[in-house]
Coordinates of C-alpha atoms in Angstrom, one line a residue:
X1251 CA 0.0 0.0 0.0
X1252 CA 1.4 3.3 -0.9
X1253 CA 2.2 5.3 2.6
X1254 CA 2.9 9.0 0.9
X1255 CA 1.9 12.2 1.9
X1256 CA 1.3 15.0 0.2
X1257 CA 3.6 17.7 0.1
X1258 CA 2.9 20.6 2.8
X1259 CA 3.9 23.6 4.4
X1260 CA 2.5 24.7 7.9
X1261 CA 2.7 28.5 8.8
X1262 CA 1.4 29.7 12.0
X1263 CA 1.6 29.5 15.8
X1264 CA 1.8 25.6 16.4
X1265 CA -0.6 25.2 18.9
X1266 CA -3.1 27.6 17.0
X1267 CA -6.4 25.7 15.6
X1268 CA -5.5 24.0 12.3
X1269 CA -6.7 25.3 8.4
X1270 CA -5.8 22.9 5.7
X1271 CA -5.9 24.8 2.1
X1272 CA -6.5 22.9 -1.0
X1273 CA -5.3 24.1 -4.2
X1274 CA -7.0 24.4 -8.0
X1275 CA -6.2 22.1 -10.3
X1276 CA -2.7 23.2 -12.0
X1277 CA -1.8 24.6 -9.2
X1278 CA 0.3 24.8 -6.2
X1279 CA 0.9 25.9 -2.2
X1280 CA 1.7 29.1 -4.0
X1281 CA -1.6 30.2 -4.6
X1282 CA -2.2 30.8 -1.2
X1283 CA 0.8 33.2 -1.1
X1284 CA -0.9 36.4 -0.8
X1285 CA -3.4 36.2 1.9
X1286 CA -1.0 34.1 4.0
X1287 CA 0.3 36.6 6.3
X1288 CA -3.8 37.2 7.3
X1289 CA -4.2 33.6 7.6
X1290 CA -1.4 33.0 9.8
X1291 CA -1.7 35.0 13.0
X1292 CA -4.3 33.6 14.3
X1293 CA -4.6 30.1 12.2
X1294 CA -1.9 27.0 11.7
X1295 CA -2.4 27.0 8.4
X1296 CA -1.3 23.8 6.3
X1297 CA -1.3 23.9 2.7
X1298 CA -0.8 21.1 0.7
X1299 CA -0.3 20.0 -3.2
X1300 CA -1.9 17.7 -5.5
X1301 CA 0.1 14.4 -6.9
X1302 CA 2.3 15.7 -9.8
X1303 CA 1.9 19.4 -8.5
X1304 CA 4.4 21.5 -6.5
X1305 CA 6.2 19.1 -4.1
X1306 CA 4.1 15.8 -4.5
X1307 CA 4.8 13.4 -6.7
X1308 CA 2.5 11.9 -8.7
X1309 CA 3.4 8.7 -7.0
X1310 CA 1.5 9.9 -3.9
X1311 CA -1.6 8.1 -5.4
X1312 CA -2.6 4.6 -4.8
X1313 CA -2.8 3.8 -8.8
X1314 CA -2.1 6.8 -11.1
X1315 CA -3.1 4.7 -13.7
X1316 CA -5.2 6.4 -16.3
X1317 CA -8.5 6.7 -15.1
X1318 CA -8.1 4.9 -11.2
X1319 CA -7.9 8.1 -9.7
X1320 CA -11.3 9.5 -7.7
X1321 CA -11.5 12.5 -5.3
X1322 CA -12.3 10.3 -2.8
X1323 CA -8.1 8.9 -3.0
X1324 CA -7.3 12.6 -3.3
X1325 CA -9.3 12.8 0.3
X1326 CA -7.6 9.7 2.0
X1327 CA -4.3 11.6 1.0
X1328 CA -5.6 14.8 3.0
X1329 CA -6.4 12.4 6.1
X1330 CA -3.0 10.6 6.1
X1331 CA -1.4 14.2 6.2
X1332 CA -3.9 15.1 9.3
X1333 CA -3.2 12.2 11.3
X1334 CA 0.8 12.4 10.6
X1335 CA 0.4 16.1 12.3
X1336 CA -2.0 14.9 14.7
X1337 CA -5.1 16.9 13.9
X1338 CA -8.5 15.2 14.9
X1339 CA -10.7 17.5 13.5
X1340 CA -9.6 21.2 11.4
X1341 CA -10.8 23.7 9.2
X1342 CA -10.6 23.4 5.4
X1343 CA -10.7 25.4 2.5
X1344 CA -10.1 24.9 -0.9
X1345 CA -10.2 26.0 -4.5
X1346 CA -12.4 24.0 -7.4
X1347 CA -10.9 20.6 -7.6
X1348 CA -9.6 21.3 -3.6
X1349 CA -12.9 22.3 -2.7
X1350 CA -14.2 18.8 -3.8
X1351 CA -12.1 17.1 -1.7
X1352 CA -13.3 19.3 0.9
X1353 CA -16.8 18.8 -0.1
X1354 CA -16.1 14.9 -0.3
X1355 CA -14.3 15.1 3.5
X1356 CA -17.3 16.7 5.0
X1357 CA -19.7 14.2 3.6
X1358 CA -18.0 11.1 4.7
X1359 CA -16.1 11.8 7.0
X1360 CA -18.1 15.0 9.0
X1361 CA -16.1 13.9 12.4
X1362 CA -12.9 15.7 11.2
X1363 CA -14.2 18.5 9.4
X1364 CA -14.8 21.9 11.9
X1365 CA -15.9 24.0 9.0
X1366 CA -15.5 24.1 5.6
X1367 CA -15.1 26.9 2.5
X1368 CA -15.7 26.1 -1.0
X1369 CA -14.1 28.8 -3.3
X1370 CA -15.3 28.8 -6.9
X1371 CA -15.7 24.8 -6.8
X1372 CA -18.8 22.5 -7.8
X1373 CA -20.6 19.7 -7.1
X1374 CA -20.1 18.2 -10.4
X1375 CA -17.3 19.6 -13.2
X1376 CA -18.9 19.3 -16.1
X1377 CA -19.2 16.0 -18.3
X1378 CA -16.8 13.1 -17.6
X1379 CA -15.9 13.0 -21.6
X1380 CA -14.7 16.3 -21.3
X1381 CA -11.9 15.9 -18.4
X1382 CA -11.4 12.1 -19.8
X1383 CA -10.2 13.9 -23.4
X1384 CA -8.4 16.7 -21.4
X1385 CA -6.3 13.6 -19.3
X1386 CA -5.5 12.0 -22.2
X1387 CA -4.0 15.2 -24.3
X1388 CA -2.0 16.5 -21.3
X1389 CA 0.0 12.4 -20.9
X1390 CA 1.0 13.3 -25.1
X1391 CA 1.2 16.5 -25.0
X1392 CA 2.3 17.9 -21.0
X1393 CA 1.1 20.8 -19.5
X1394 CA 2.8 23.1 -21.0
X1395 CA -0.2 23.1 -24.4
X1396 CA -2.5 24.2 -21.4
X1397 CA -0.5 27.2 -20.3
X1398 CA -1.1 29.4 -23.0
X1399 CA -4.9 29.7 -22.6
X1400 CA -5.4 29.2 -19.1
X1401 CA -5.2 32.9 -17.9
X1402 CA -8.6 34.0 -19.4
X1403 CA -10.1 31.5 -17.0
X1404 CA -7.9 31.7 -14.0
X1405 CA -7.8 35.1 -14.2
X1406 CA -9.4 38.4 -14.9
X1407 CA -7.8 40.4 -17.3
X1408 CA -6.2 42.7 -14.8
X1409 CA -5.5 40.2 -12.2
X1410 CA -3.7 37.8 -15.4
X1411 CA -0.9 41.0 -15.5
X1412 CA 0.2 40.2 -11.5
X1413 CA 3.5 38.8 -10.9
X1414 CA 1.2 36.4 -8.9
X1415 CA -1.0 35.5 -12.0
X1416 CA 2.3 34.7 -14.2
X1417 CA 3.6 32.8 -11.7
X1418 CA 1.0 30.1 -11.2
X1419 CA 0.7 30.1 -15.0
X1420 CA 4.6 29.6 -15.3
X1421 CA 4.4 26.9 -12.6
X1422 CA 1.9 24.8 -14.8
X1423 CA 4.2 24.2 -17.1
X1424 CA 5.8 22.6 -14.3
X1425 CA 3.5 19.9 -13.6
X1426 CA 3.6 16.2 -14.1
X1427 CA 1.2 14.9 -16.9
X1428 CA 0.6 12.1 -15.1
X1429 CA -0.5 13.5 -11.8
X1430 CA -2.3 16.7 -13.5
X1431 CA -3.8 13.5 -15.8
X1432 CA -4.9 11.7 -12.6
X1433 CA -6.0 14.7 -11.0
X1434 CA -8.9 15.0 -14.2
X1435 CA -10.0 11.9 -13.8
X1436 CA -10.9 12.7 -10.2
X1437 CA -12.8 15.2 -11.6
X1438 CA -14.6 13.4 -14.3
X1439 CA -15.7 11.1 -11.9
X1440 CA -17.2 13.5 -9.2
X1441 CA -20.4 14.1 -8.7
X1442 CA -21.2 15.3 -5.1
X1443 CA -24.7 16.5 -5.4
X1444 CA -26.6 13.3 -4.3
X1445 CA -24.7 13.4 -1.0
X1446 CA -25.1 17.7 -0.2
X1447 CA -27.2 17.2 2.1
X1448 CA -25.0 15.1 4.7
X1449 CA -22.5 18.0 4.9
X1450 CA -23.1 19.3 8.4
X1451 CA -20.5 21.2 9.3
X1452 CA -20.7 25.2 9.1
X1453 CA -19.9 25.7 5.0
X1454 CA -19.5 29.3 3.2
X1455 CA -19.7 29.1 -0.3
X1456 CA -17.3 31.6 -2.2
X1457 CA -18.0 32.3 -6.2
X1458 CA -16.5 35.0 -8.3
X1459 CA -18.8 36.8 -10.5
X1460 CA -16.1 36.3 -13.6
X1461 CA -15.5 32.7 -13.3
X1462 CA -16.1 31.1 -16.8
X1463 CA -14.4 27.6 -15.6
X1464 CA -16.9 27.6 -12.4
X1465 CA -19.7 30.1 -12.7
X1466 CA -21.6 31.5 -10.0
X1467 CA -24.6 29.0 -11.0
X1468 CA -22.3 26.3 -9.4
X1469 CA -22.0 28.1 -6.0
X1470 CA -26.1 28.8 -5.7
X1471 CA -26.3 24.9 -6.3
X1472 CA -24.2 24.5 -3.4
X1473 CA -25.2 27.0 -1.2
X1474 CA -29.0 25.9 -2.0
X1475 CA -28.4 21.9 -1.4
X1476 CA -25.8 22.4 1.7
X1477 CA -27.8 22.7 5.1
X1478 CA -27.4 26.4 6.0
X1479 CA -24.3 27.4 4.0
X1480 CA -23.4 30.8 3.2
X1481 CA -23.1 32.3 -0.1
X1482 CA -20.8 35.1 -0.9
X1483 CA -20.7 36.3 -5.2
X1484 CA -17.2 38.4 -5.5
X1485 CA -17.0 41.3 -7.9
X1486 CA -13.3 41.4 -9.7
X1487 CA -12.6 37.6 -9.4
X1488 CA -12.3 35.2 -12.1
X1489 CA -11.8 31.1 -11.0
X1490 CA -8.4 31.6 -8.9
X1491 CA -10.0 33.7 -6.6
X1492 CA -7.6 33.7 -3.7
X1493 CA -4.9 35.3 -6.6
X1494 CA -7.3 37.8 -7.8
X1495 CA -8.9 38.8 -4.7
X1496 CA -7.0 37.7 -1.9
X1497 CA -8.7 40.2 0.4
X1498 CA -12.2 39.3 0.4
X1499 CA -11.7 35.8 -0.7
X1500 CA -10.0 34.3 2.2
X1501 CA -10.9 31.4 3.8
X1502 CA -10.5 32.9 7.1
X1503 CA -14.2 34.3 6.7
X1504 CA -15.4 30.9 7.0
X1505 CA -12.7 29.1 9.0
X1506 CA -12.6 30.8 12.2
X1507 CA -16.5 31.8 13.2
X1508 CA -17.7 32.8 10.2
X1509 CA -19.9 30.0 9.9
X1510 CA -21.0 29.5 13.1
X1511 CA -25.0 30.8 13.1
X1512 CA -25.6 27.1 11.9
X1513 CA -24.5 24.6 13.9
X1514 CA -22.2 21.8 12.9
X1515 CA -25.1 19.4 14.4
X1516 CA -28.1 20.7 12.6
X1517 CA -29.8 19.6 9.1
X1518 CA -31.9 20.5 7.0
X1519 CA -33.9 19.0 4.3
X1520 CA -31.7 19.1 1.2
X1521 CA -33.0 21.1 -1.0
X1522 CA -32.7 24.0 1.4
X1523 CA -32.9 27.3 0.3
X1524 CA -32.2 29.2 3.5
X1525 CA -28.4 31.2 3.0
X1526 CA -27.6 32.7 5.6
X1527 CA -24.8 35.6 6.1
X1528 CA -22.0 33.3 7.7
X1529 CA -21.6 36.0 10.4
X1530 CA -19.3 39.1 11.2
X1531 CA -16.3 37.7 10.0
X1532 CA -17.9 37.1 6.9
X1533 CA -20.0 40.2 6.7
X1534 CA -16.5 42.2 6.9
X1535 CA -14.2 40.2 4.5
X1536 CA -17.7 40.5 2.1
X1537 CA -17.6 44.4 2.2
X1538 CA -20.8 46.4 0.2
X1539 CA -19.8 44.9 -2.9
X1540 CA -20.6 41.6 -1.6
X1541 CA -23.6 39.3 -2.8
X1542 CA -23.9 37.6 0.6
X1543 CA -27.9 37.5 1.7
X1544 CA -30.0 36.1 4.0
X1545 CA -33.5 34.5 2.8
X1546 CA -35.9 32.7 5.1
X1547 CA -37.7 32.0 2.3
X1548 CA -39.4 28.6 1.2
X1549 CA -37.2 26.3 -1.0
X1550 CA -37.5 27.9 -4.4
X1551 CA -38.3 25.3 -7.6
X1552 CA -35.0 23.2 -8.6
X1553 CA -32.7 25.2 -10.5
X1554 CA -31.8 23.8 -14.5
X1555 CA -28.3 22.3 -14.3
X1556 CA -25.4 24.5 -14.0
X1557 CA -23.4 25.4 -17.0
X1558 CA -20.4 23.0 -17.5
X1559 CA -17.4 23.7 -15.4
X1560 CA -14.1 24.0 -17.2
X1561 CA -11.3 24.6 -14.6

């Protein structure tokens, strides 16, 4: 049985309460760089990369294999790095393909998960053809035929000119074929939405208004089918939100209390269409500009699918 772990970096007082980050797809630890030092004074925050991304080899899965690979193995790596650092239960956060495994964590496994952000992420990524075709270009071809197009979806077209932006673009050149490979297989193969509904820890929900890979339609679907999650629609943020808008996308709004008007006990009928604001913390990191709302309102009708996802 393969006993690796994920490559990490911890920042933080030790002894402070733990926040794992999860990274996009492509990316790495780095693209938590700018809202680190806000993170860190108050959190141990561990951030972590994807086989074949940053420090962890692609070899860090059970069978990299083409088409072996599920979220839920991404999520067993995630555990095996908590209980190496000895964390029972922690706060996660995570970007599209890291805010699956999030997602995934807190619905089978709800005793380690405190409370939980999903930033510009989805229940479901699209159509399984589509990441199955994108898997098999990148073990011909590398990464390197993605880099020259990904900006206008990471990005928005002032954020793509940031030394920040070019870096994470440079740094998917960078990555293994065969873990990136692996890593869209996970994603063809998810499909959370049947399962929402056991997610019971405090969740905020975190979209940006000019995501085309994950649009905001992904994040209503969440916040709708999650009992009691919080929404909050950012102006000026494409699918990397933490790189575009590091200030009001932090996953410190939710981590810390942000969540806490729901309790980690309660549930709701799936379905739900209650959103509540996810507190001060979150009230302040939303600012005016901020979609966050609160509705009492009866469940509205189902909502069409959301447009597919393209990370």
């Amino acid at each position: 049985m393969n006993t690796s772990l994920p490559h990490h970096l911890a920042d933080g007082p030790a002894d402070a309460p733990a926040l794992l980050l999860g990274p996009s797809l492509g990316t790495s630890t780095a693209l938590w760089q700018g809202m680190l030092p806000a993170l860190a004074r108050h959190r141990r925050v561990i951030r972590w990369d994807l086989p074949g991304h940053g420090g962890t080899p692609s070899s860090a899965l059970p069978d990299p294999a083409p088409g072996r690979t599920g979220v839920a193995d991404l999520g067993g790596l995630v555990l095996a790095l908590a209980d190496r650092l000895g964390l029972e239960r922690f706060d996660y956060a995570g970007v599209s393909l890291g805010g699956a495994v999030g997602g995934w964590l807190a619905a089978h496994h709800p005793e380690r998960i405190s409370s939980l952000a999903l930033i510009c992420s989805s229940a479901r990524f699209g159509e399984p053809g589509d990441w199955r075709a994108r898997a098999a270009l990148v073990r011909e071809r590398g990464t390197g035929v993605l880099a020259d197009t990904v900006a206008e979806r990471w990005f928005t077209p002032a954020g793509a000119a940031s030394p920040a932006a070019k870096r994470l673009v440079d740094e998917l050149r960078t990555v293994d074929a065969d873990g990136y490979a692996a890593c869209c297989d996970a994603l063809a193969g998810y499909d959370l939405r049947p399962e929402l509904h056991r997610i019971s820890a405090p969740t905020l929900v975190i979209a940006g208004r000019e995501d085309p890979a994950t649009p905001v339609a992904h994040a209503r679907e969440l916040a709708d089918r999650i009992p009691g999650a919080g929404l909050l629609e950012l102006p000026a943020a494409a699918h990397l939100a933490p790189s575009n808008n590091p200030a009001r996308s932090s996953p410190h709004c939710s981590a810390t209390s942000a969540t806490s008007p729901v309790p980690a006990t309660s549930a709701r009928p799936a379905g739900s269409a209650t959103r509540t604001t996810a507190g001060p913390a979150a009230r302040r990191c939303a600012g005016r500009s901020s979609a966050t709302r609160t509705s009492t309102a009866p469940p509205p009708a189902p909502r069409p699918s959301p447009p597919t996802s393209r990370t």
